[in-house]
CSV table of C-alpha atoms and ligand atoms in Angstrom, one decimal:
chain,number,residue,atom,x,y,z
A,1,MET,CA,117.6,88.8,109.3
A,2,VAL,CA,114.7,90.3,107.5
A,3,ILE,CA,110.6,88.8,108.0
A,4,ASP,CA,108.8,90.5,105.0
A,5,GLY,CA,104.9,91.7,104.9
A,6,HIS,CA,104.4,90.6,101.3
A,7,ASN,CA,105.8,89.0,98.3
A,8,ASP,CA,104.0,87.7,94.7
A,9,LEU,CA,106.6,85.1,93.9
A,10,VAL,CA,103.7,82.6,93.9
A,11,LEU,CA,101.7,84.7,91.4
A,12,ARG,CA,104.9,84.6,89.3
A,13,ARG,CA,105.8,80.9,89.5
A,14,TRP,CA,101.9,80.1,88.5
A,15,ARG,CA,102.1,82.1,85.6
A,16,GLY,CA,105.4,80.2,84.8
A,17,GLU,CA,107.4,83.8,84.8
A,18,PRO,CA,110.7,83.6,86.5
A,19,ALA,CA,111.2,85.5,89.7
A,20,LYS,CA,112.1,89.3,89.0
A,21,HIS,CA,113.1,90.3,92.9
A,22,ILE,CA,113.4,87.0,95.0
A,23,ASP,CA,115.9,84.4,94.2
A,24,LEU,CA,115.2,81.6,96.6
A,25,GLU,CA,118.9,80.2,95.7
A,26,THR,CA,120.2,83.1,97.4
A,27,ALA,CA,117.8,85.1,99.2
A,28,ALA,CA,118.9,83.5,102.4
A,29,ASP,CA,122.5,85.0,102.3
A,30,ALA,CA,121.1,88.4,101.8
A,31,GLY,CA,119.3,87.9,105.0
A,32,PHE,CA,115.8,87.6,103.7
A,33,ALA,CA,114.2,84.8,106.1
A,34,GLY,CA,110.7,84.8,104.5
A,35,GLY,CA,107.6,86.4,105.5
A,36,PHE,CA,104.2,86.5,103.9
A,37,PHE,CA,103.5,84.6,100.5
A,38,ALA,CA,100.8,85.9,99.0
A,39,MET,CA,98.2,83.7,97.0
A,40,TYR,CA,96.4,86.2,94.7
A,41,VAL,CA,93.7,85.5,92.0
A,42,PRO,CA,94.6,87.9,89.4
A,43,SER,CA,92.0,90.5,88.2
A,44,PRO,CA,92.1,90.8,84.4
A,45,TYR,CA,93.9,94.3,83.5
A,46,ASP,CA,94.9,95.1,80.0
A,47,GLY,CA,96.2,99.0,81.0
A,48,ASP,CA,99.6,100.0,80.9
A,49,PRO,CA,101.2,99.4,84.5
A,50,LEU,CA,103.9,101.8,83.8
A,51,SER,CA,101.3,105.0,83.4
A,52,THR,CA,102.0,107.3,86.1
A,53,PRO,CA,100.7,108.6,88.6
A,54,TYR,CA,99.5,105.1,89.1
A,55,SER,CA,95.5,104.6,88.8
A,56,MET,CA,93.4,101.9,87.1
A,57,PRO,CA,89.5,101.3,86.8
A,58,PHE,CA,87.8,99.4,89.3
A,59,ALA,CA,88.6,95.6,89.0
A,60,ALA,CA,85.4,93.3,88.9
A,61,ALA,CA,84.4,90.6,91.4
A,62,ILE,CA,85.8,87.4,91.2
A,63,PRO,CA,83.3,84.5,91.8
A,64,PHE,CA,84.1,82.0,94.4
A,65,GLU,CA,84.3,79.0,92.0
A,66,GLU,CA,87.0,80.5,89.9
A,67,ALA,CA,88.7,81.7,93.1
A,68,ALA,CA,88.8,78.8,94.9
A,69,ARG,CA,90.0,76.6,91.6
A,70,VAL,CA,92.7,79.2,91.0
A,71,THR,CA,93.6,79.4,95.1
A,72,GLU,CA,94.5,75.4,94.5
A,73,GLU,CA,96.6,75.8,91.7
A,74,LEU,CA,98.5,79.0,93.5
A,75,PHE,CA,98.8,76.6,97.1
A,76,ALA,CA,100.2,74.2,94.8
A,77,THR,CA,102.8,76.4,93.3
A,78,LEU,CA,103.7,77.4,97.0
A,79,ARG,CA,104.1,74.1,98.4
A,80,ALA,CA,106.4,73.4,95.6
A,81,LEU,CA,108.8,76.0,96.5
A,82,PRO,CA,111.8,75.3,98.5
A,83,VAL,CA,110.5,76.8,101.7
A,84,ARG,CA,109.2,75.8,105.1
A,85,LEU,CA,105.5,76.9,106.0
A,86,ALA,CA,105.0,79.0,109.3
A,87,GLU,CA,103.1,77.4,112.0
A,88,SER,CA,104.7,79.1,114.7
A,89,VAL,CA,107.3,82.0,114.9
A,90,ASP,CA,109.9,79.2,115.7
A,91,ASP,CA,109.7,78.2,112.3
A,92,PHE,CA,111.8,81.4,111.4
A,93,ARG,CA,115.6,81.0,111.0
A,94,GLU,CA,118.0,82.8,110.2
A,95,GLY,CA,119.8,81.4,107.0
A,96,GLU,CA,116.5,79.9,105.6
A,97,VAL,CA,113.3,80.9,103.9
A,98,THR,CA,110.1,80.2,105.8
A,99,ALA,CA,106.7,81.2,104.2
A,100,ILE,CA,103.4,82.5,105.9
A,101,VAL,CA,100.6,81.0,103.9
A,102,HIS,CA,98.7,84.4,103.0
A,103,MET,CA,95.6,84.9,100.7
A,104,GLU,CA,95.5,88.3,99.2
A,105,GLY,CA,91.5,88.7,98.6
A,106,ALA,CA,89.2,86.3,100.7
A,107,GLU,CA,87.5,85.1,97.5
A,108,ALA,CA,88.4,81.5,97.9
A,109,ILE,CA,86.6,81.6,101.6
A,110,ALA,CA,82.6,80.7,101.1
A,111,ASP,CA,80.7,83.2,102.5
A,112,ASP,CA,79.6,81.0,105.0
A,113,LEU,CA,83.0,80.6,106.3
A,114,SER,CA,82.6,76.6,105.6
A,115,ASN,CA,85.8,76.1,104.2
A,116,LEU,CA,88.1,78.5,106.6
A,117,ALA,CA,88.9,76.1,109.1
A,118,ASP,CA,89.8,73.5,106.3
A,119,TRP,CA,92.4,76.2,105.0
A,120,TYR,CA,93.6,76.5,108.3
A,121,ASP,CA,94.4,73.0,108.6
A,122,ARG,CA,96.1,73.1,105.2
A,123,GLY,CA,98.3,75.9,106.7
A,124,LEU,CA,96.7,79.2,106.4
A,125,ARG,CA,97.7,81.9,108.5
A,126,SER,CA,96.8,85.2,107.1
A,127,ILE,CA,94.1,86.8,104.9
A,128,GLY,CA,94.1,90.1,103.2
A,129,ILE,CA,90.0,90.6,103.2
A,130,VAL,CA,90.4,92.2,100.0
A,131,TRP,CA,92.4,93.3,96.6
A,132,SER,CA,91.8,96.4,95.4
A,133,ARG,CA,88.4,94.8,94.3
A,134,PRO,CA,84.8,94.0,95.8
A,135,ASN,CA,84.1,90.9,97.3
A,136,VAL,CA,81.5,89.5,99.5
A,137,PHE,CA,83.3,90.8,102.9
A,138,ALA,CA,84.3,94.2,102.1
A,139,GLU,CA,85.2,96.6,99.1
A,140,GLY,CA,89.1,97.2,98.2
A,141,VAL,CA,90.6,100.7,97.1
A,142,PRO,CA,90.9,101.2,93.3
A,143,PHE,CA,94.3,102.6,92.3
A,144,ARG,CA,93.8,106.3,92.6
A,145,PHE,CA,96.0,109.0,93.0
A,146,PRO,CA,95.9,111.3,94.6
A,147,ALA,CA,92.9,110.5,96.6
A,148,PRO,CA,92.0,109.4,99.8
A,149,PRO,CA,91.4,105.7,101.1
A,150,ASP,CA,87.3,106.6,101.7
A,151,THR,CA,86.2,104.9,98.4
A,152,GLY,CA,82.8,103.2,99.3
A,153,PRO,CA,81.0,100.8,102.2
A,154,GLY,CA,82.6,99.0,105.0
A,155,LEU,CA,82.5,95.2,105.9
A,156,THR,CA,79.4,93.1,104.8
A,157,ASP,CA,77.8,90.9,108.0
A,158,ALA,CA,80.0,88.1,105.9
A,159,GLY,CA,82.8,90.3,106.4
A,160,ARG,CA,82.4,91.1,110.0
A,161,SER,CA,81.9,87.1,110.6
A,162,LEU,CA,85.5,86.5,108.8
A,163,VAL,CA,87.4,88.5,110.8
A,164,GLN,CA,85.6,87.3,114.3
A,165,ALA,CA,86.3,83.8,113.0
A,166,CYS,CA,89.9,84.6,111.8
A,167,ASN,CA,90.6,85.9,115.5
A,168,GLU,CA,89.1,82.8,117.0
A,169,LEU,CA,91.4,80.5,114.8
A,170,GLY,CA,94.4,82.4,115.1
A,171,ILE,CA,94.5,83.7,111.4
A,172,LEU,CA,96.0,87.4,110.8
A,173,VAL,CA,93.8,89.6,109.6
A,174,ASP,CA,95.7,92.4,107.1
A,175,VAL,CA,93.6,95.5,105.9
A,176,SER,CA,95.9,96.4,103.0
A,177,HIS,CA,93.7,97.1,100.0
A,178,LEU,CA,90.7,97.6,102.0
A,179,ASN,CA,89.0,100.8,102.1
A,180,GLU,CA,88.7,103.4,105.1
A,181,ARG,CA,84.9,102.5,106.1
A,182,GLY,CA,86.1,98.5,106.0
A,183,PHE,CA,89.5,99.3,107.7
A,184,TRP,CA,87.3,101.1,110.7
A,185,ASP,CA,84.9,98.1,111.1
A,186,VAL,CA,87.9,95.8,111.2
A,187,VAL,CA,89.4,98.0,113.7
A,188,GLU,CA,85.7,97.6,116.0
A,189,THR,CA,85.5,94.0,115.0
A,190,SER,CA,88.7,92.5,115.9
A,191,SER,CA,90.1,91.4,119.2
A,192,ARG,CA,93.7,90.8,117.7
A,193,PRO,CA,96.1,92.8,116.5
A,194,VAL,CA,95.3,95.0,112.9
A,195,VAL,CA,97.9,95.1,110.4
A,196,ALA,CA,98.7,96.6,107.1
A,197,THR,CA,100.7,94.3,105.6
A,198,HIS,CA,102.2,96.2,102.4
A,199,SER,CA,101.2,100.0,102.6
A,200,ASN,CA,102.5,103.4,103.5
A,201,ALA,CA,101.6,106.6,104.6
A,202,HIS,CA,99.3,108.8,102.9
A,203,ALA,CA,100.7,111.9,103.9
A,204,LEU,CA,103.9,111.0,102.4
A,205,CYS,CA,102.4,109.7,98.9
A,206,ALA,CA,98.3,110.5,98.3
A,207,SER,CA,97.5,106.9,97.1
A,208,THR,CA,94.3,105.2,97.8
A,209,ARG,CA,96.7,102.4,99.2
A,210,ASN,CA,98.3,104.3,102.0
A,211,LEU,CA,96.8,105.1,105.4
A,212,THR,CA,95.9,108.5,106.8
A,213,ASP,CA,97.5,109.1,110.1
A,214,ALA,CA,94.3,108.5,112.0
A,215,GLN,CA,94.4,104.7,110.5
A,216,LEU,CA,98.1,104.8,111.6
A,217,PHE,CA,97.0,105.7,115.4
A,218,ALA,CA,94.4,102.8,115.4
A,219,ILE,CA,96.9,100.2,114.3
A,220,ARG,CA,99.4,101.0,117.0
A,221,ASP,CA,96.6,101.0,119.1
A,222,SER,CA,95.6,97.6,118.5
A,223,GLY,CA,99.1,96.4,118.9
A,224,GLY,CA,99.3,95.9,114.9
A,225,VAL,CA,102.3,96.8,112.7
A,226,VAL,CA,102.4,98.5,108.9
A,227,GLY,CA,104.7,96.7,106.5
A,228,VAL,CA,106.6,99.6,104.4
A,229,ASN,CA,105.6,98.7,100.6
A,230,PHE,CA,108.7,99.3,98.5
A,231,ALA,CA,106.4,100.1,95.8
A,232,VAL,CA,107.7,103.1,93.7
A,233,THR,CA,104.1,104.6,93.1
A,234,PHE,CA,103.4,104.2,96.9
A,235,LEU,CA,106.6,105.6,98.3
A,236,ARG,CA,106.8,108.5,95.8
A,237,GLU,CA,105.3,111.9,97.0
A,238,ASP,CA,104.4,112.5,93.1
A,239,GLY,CA,103.2,108.9,92.7
A,240,MET,CA,105.0,108.7,89.7
A,241,ASN,CA,106.7,105.0,88.7
A,242,ASP,CA,110.1,106.6,88.0
A,243,PHE,CA,111.9,103.7,89.4
A,244,GLU,CA,115.7,104.6,88.2
A,245,LYS,CA,115.2,108.1,90.2
A,246,THR,CA,113.8,106.9,93.2
A,247,GLY,CA,116.5,105.7,96.0
A,248,LEU,CA,116.4,104.1,99.1
A,249,ASP,CA,116.0,107.3,101.0
A,250,GLU,CA,112.2,107.3,100.0
A,251,ILE,CA,111.7,104.0,101.5
A,252,VAL,CA,113.8,105.4,104.7
A,253,ARG,CA,111.4,108.5,104.4
A,254,HIS,CA,108.3,106.5,105.1
A,255,VAL,CA,110.1,104.0,107.9
A,256,GLU,CA,110.7,107.6,109.6
A,257,TYR,CA,107.3,108.8,109.0
A,258,LEU,CA,105.6,105.7,110.3
A,259,ALA,CA,107.7,105.3,113.4
A,260,GLU,CA,107.3,109.1,114.5
A,261,ARG,CA,103.6,108.7,114.5
A,262,MET,CA,103.1,105.2,116.0
A,263,GLY,CA,106.5,104.3,117.5
A,264,ILE,CA,109.2,102.0,116.2
A,265,ASP,CA,107.4,99.0,117.6
A,266,HIS,CA,104.5,99.2,114.8
A,267,VAL,CA,106.6,99.7,112.0
A,268,ALA,CA,108.0,96.7,109.7
A,269,PHE,CA,108.6,96.1,106.1
A,270,GLY,CA,106.1,94.5,103.4
A,271,SER,CA,108.2,94.7,100.4
A,272,ASP,CA,105.8,93.6,97.5
A,273,PHE,CA,108.5,91.9,95.8
A,274,ASP,CA,107.5,90.4,92.7
A,275,GLY,CA,104.5,92.0,92.7
A,276,ALA,CA,105.5,95.9,92.0
A,277,VAL,CA,108.1,98.0,90.5
A,278,VAL,CA,110.5,98.5,93.0
A,279,PRO,CA,113.3,101.2,93.3
A,280,ALA,CA,116.4,100.1,91.2
A,281,ALA,CA,118.8,101.0,93.8
A,282,LEU,CA,116.9,98.3,95.6
A,283,GLY,CA,116.5,95.8,93.2
A,284,GLY,CA,115.1,93.0,95.3
A,285,VAL,CA,116.4,90.7,98.1
A,286,SER,CA,119.8,90.8,97.1
A,287,GLY,CA,119.5,95.1,98.0
A,288,LEU,CA,118.4,94.5,101.3
A,289,PRO,CA,121.7,94.6,103.2
A,290,ARG,CA,122.0,98.1,101.7
A,291,LEU,CA,118.4,99.2,102.8
A,292,VAL,CA,119.3,97.7,106.4
A,293,ASP,CA,122.8,99.9,106.6
A,294,ALA,CA,120.9,103.0,105.5
A,295,LEU,CA,118.5,102.4,108.5
A,296,ARG,CA,121.2,102.0,110.9
A,297,ASP,CA,122.4,105.4,109.7
A,298,ARG,CA,119.1,106.8,111.4
A,299,PHE,CA,118.3,104.4,114.0
A,300,GLU,CA,119.7,102.3,117.0
A,301,PRO,CA,120.5,98.8,116.6
A,302,ASP,CA,117.9,97.6,118.6
A,303,GLU,CA,115.3,99.7,116.8
A,304,VAL,CA,117.0,98.5,113.4
A,305,GLU,CA,116.1,94.4,114.7
A,306,ARG,CA,112.8,95.4,115.4
A,307,ILE,CA,111.6,96.9,112.1
A,308,THR,CA,113.4,94.1,110.0
A,309,HIS,CA,111.9,91.2,112.0
A,310,GLY,CA,110.8,91.9,115.5
A,311,ASN,CA,107.8,93.5,115.2
A,312,TRP,CA,106.4,91.0,112.6
A,313,LEU,CA,107.4,88.1,114.9
A,314,ARG,CA,105.7,90.1,118.0
A,315,VAL,CA,102.3,90.4,116.4
A,316,LEU,CA,102.5,87.0,114.4
A,317,ASP,CA,102.8,85.5,118.1
A,318,ALA,CA,100.2,87.3,119.6
A,319,THR,CA,98.0,86.3,116.8
A,320,TRP,CA,98.6,82.8,116.3
A,321,ARG,CA,98.8,81.5,119.9
B,401,ZN,ZN1,99.0,93.9,97.3
């Protein structure tokens, strides 16, 4: 059973595009039990997404009104999918797909947090404070390679309040896409496990989207997890978008590195399915059994269980109860 830290199926459906990686008809048979389904308000982007190494200019902020309107549409799209919405870890079952309602970027939350509890009541259980752009709470990393994630200022006062309010309500706080100063502010502010739902090891692939060793140790010390991102440009040492020549071993390489640095209890999956270019050798959810087999060559059976779903369940339970 795989519980996954990030997918963008909702965005594709909202745009009227067919799924590329997650076929909900067959996903459960491939072991995909769901995970974080992102509601992401897209930034306009005219560049070539296949340009390599992957980089793009700093994206502009999105105003609250626009974000709130689009997020309503994204939420309606998510609710129309044939999936259960997760309220507790007991909602995850083998053979079914369960969705964690996740905001990727908190632009649809008012800066006084006046609509946060409402969103919780409607099912929101996880927030990525930023996507790779600034908002009233924090600043995201622009996509750069090779470059460190220290790209700007830390959390605003509203950002610190958001983290505290999420801690109190039982909403997971996700630091993927956050810049390094913001990251350290979250670590200092949060009383719950800190997670990066879809990021990799900066030591192996020097993208701004990946985490330095110091960040990995802080996530470990908080009891959190890092979901390994299957995006080719966040996996490869050269940052190139060469999905045909990128094997499952590149994913395994990051899993092994994270396990070595943080311990096996802090490593999970964060596929970025339907939001990124993943290795052709994986393809999509249909390739998950092959990936799990590759992990079985390197890890004990109980360790594979923790990576594929046990660690996410532990962190979610600690956050939601
Ligand atoms: Zn993302």
